[in-house]
Amino acid sequence: QVQLVESGGGLVQAGASLRLSCTASDRTYGNYGVAWFRQAPGKEREFVAAVRATGTNTYYGDSLEGRFSIRRDIAENTVYLQMNSLKPEDTGVYYCAAGRPILSSLRQASSYYYWGQGTQVTVSV
């Protein structure tokens, strides 16, 4: 069982940056691909970004690449999501998830086995 812990959320103004972290104590975390999803009130969970177990391949949700960047630090057993130029529509609960999805399904929440508790990101106007 891999336990994931997210941190780094908060309340910021539009245009600001935040860096989210997803850490696991279990070293088997390194064997899984990791993704970030977000969910705004009343909306479905949305794919944000993913990184492969090796850390060499990254993937982004529509229109997020360029503002968001995912990075895996294998030594720290942590995956980071750097979010720049934040907009009010980026507001939501951000979740990290670990799994072994195939390429065609890595944007689907159902492809991931383990989930963190979520961290709130609120972007004000």
XYZ file of C-alpha atoms in Angstrom:
125
model
C 0.000 0.000 0.000
C 1.499 3.312 -1.084
C 0.417 6.287 1.005
C 0.630 9.615 -0.752
C 0.778 12.967 0.985
C 0.215 16.228 -0.897
C 1.291 19.620 0.334
C 1.811 23.136 -0.937
C -1.711 24.318 -1.626
C -3.008 27.669 -0.464
C -4.756 30.902 -1.282
C -3.009 33.114 -3.830
C -3.860 35.960 -6.144
C -4.154 35.545 -9.896
C -0.735 35.571 -11.543
C 1.028 34.009 -8.570
C 2.817 30.680 -8.427
C 2.534 27.626 -6.219
C 4.468 24.405 -6.010
C 2.662 21.273 -4.915
C 4.481 18.232 -3.585
C 3.428 14.604 -3.508
C 5.533 12.417 -1.240
C 5.415 8.757 -0.302
C 7.301 7.020 2.453
C 7.310 3.720 0.581
C 10.200 3.373 -1.848
C 8.016 1.313 -4.189
C 6.526 4.706 -5.107
C 9.393 4.915 -7.552
C 7.912 2.022 -9.513
C 4.731 3.908 -10.326
C 3.747 6.632 -12.673
C 2.357 9.645 -10.846
C -0.305 12.071 -11.942
C -1.983 15.186 -10.644
C -5.707 15.671 -10.997
C -7.869 18.529 -9.817
C -11.516 18.914 -8.999
C -13.443 22.145 -8.762
C -16.780 22.335 -6.948
C -19.554 20.841 -9.035
C -17.152 19.627 -11.724
C -15.610 16.311 -12.654
C -12.085 15.414 -11.707
C -9.717 16.730 -14.374
C -6.323 15.479 -15.476
C -3.554 18.012 -14.890
C -0.209 16.328 -15.494
C 1.607 13.013 -15.263
C 5.134 11.705 -15.116
C 6.380 8.226 -15.804
C 8.171 6.111 -13.183
C 11.496 6.932 -14.808
C 10.761 10.633 -14.615
C 11.761 11.137 -18.225
C 8.334 11.472 -19.850
C 5.764 14.052 -18.870
C 2.229 14.746 -20.031
C -0.145 17.641 -19.494
C -3.801 18.442 -19.604
C -5.151 20.640 -22.360
C -3.771 24.187 -22.271
C -1.768 23.615 -19.083
C 1.664 22.924 -20.512
C 3.596 26.156 -20.446
C 2.104 27.251 -17.141
C 2.361 23.950 -15.234
C 5.398 21.724 -14.946
C 5.666 18.286 -13.360
C 8.965 16.948 -12.110
C 9.996 13.805 -10.324
C 12.816 13.774 -7.787
C 13.644 10.108 -7.394
C 16.121 10.662 -4.566
C 13.512 12.572 -2.548
C 10.709 10.159 -3.485
C 8.657 13.210 -4.383
C 6.786 14.501 -7.404
C 6.375 18.243 -7.764
C 3.812 20.272 -9.671
C 5.001 23.801 -10.360
C 2.097 26.078 -11.225
C 2.805 29.530 -12.618
C 0.581 32.386 -13.770
C -2.304 30.958 -11.817
C -5.834 31.870 -12.828
C -9.091 31.755 -10.854
C -10.173 28.795 -12.974
C -7.256 26.814 -11.557
C -9.056 26.770 -8.221
C -9.864 23.319 -6.888
C -8.643 20.413 -4.824
C -5.495 18.950 -6.298
C -4.867 15.236 -5.884
C -1.830 13.161 -6.689
C -2.213 9.561 -7.718
C 0.095 6.644 -8.417
C -0.389 3.765 -10.802
C 0.908 1.936 -13.824
C -1.265 3.242 -16.648
C -0.626 2.475 -20.272
C 0.038 5.498 -22.436
C -3.477 5.679 -23.822
C -5.065 5.763 -20.378
C -2.732 7.868 -18.262
C -5.163 10.801 -18.327
C -7.914 8.678 -16.777
C -8.380 8.718 -13.015
C -9.457 5.080 -13.075
C -5.930 4.104 -14.162
C -4.425 4.964 -10.769
C -4.425 2.754 -7.693
C -3.339 5.090 -4.928
C -4.533 8.579 -4.111
C -3.571 11.309 -1.712
C -6.037 13.224 0.435
C -5.887 16.339 -1.728
C -4.672 19.874 -1.182
C -6.789 22.971 -1.764
C -5.655 25.594 -4.246
C -7.644 28.816 -4.340
C -6.809 31.578 -6.791
C -8.490 34.900 -6.193
C -9.087 37.605 -8.779
